[in-house]
Short mmCIF file of C-alpha atoms in Angstrom, two decimals:
data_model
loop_
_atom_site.label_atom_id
_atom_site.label_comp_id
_atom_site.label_asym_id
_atom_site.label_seq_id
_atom_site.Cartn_x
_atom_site.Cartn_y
_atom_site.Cartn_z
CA UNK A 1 77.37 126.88 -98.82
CA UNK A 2 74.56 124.37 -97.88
CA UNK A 3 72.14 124.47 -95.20
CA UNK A 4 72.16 121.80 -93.23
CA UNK A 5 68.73 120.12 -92.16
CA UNK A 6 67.76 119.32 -88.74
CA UNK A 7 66.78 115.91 -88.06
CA UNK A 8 64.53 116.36 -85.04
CA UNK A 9 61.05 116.86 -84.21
CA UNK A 10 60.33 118.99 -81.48
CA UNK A 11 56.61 119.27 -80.20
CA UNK A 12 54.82 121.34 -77.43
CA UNK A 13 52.28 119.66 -74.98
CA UNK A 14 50.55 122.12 -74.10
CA UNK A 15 50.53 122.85 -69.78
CA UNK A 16 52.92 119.63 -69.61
CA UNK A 17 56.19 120.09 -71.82
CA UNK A 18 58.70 120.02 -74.62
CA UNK A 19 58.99 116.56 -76.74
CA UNK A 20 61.63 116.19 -78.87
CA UNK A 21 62.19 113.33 -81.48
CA UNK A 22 64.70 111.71 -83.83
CA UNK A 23 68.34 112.46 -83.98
CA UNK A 24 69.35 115.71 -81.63
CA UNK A 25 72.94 117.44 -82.92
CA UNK A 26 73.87 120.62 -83.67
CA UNK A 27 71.80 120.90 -86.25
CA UNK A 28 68.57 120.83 -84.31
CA UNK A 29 69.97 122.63 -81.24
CA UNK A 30 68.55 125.73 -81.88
CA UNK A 31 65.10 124.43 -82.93
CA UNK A 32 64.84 122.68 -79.21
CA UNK A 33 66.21 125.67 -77.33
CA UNK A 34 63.99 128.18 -78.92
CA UNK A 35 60.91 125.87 -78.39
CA UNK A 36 61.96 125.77 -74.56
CA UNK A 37 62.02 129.46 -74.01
CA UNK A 38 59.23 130.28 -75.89
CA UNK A 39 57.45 127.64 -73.77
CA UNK A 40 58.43 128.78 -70.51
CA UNK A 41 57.74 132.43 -71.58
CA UNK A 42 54.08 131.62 -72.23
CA UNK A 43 53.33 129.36 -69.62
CA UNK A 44 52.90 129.68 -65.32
CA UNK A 45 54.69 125.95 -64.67
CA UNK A 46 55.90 124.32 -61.43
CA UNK A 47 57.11 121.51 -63.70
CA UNK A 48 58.46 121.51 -66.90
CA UNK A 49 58.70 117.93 -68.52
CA UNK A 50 61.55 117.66 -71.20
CA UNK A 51 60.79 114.69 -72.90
CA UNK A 52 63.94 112.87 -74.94
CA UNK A 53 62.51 109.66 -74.85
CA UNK A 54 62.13 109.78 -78.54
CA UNK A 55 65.53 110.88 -79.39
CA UNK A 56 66.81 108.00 -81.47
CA UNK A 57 70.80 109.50 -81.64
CA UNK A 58 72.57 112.19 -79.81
CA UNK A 59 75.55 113.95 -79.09
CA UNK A 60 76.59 116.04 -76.68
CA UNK A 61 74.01 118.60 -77.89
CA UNK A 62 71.45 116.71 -75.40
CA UNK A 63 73.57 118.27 -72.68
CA UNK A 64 73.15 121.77 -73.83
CA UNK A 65 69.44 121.22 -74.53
CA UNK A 66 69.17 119.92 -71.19
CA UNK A 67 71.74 122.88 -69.37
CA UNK A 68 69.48 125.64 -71.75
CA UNK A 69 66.11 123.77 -70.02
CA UNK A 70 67.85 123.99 -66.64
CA UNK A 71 68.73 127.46 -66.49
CA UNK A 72 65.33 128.44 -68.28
CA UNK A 73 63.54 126.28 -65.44
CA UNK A 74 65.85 128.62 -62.88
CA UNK A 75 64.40 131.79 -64.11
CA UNK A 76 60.89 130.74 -64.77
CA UNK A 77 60.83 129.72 -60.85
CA UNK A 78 59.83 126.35 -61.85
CA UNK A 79 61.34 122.54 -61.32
CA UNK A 80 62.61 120.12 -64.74
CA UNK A 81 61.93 117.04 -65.51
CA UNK A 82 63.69 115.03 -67.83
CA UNK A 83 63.15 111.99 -69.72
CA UNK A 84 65.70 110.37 -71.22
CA UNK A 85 66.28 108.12 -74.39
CA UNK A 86 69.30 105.65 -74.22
CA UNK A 87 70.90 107.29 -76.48
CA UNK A 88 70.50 110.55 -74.24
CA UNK A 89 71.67 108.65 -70.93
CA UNK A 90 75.15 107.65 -73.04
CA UNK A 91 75.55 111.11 -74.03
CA UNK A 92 74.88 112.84 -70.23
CA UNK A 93 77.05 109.83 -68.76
CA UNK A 94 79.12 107.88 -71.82
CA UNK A 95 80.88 104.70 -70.07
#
């Protein structure tokens, strides 16, 4: 059995936010959610900025990245922000 590689970039800015880049599927899901908590765990936030802008392809694992940010936000006592790619606005709300 093969691993399968992720595809997307995730970066911390440090005080601001999660960026994540390139194509966001199952693959990468765990990479983004773990980044998130870890974040919000070492940070004191009133806003956390969850940027997808970068996030070339999608499915609907950009809704559970951005349900995982929510409910992380919840806990942490502190407000989300998210910035969407296209491709991230057809997956939340596909035509």
């Amino acid at each position: 059995m093969s691993a399968r590689m992720s595809l997307v970039t995730v970066s911390v800015n440090p005080g601001a936010g999660v960026s994540v880049a390139g194509r966001l599927d199952a693959a990468g899901i765990v990479e983004v959610n773990q980044v998130v908590t870890d974040f919000l765990g070492g940070a004191e936030l009133d806003l956390l900025t969850l940027d997808l802008s970068a996030v070339s392809m999608c499915d609907l694992s950009a809704v559970e990245v951005v349900r995982h940010a929510q409910a992380g936000c919840a806990k942490a006592g502190c407000a989300l922000r998210v910035v969407p790619s296209d491709a991230v606005r057809f997956a939340m709300h596909p035509r």
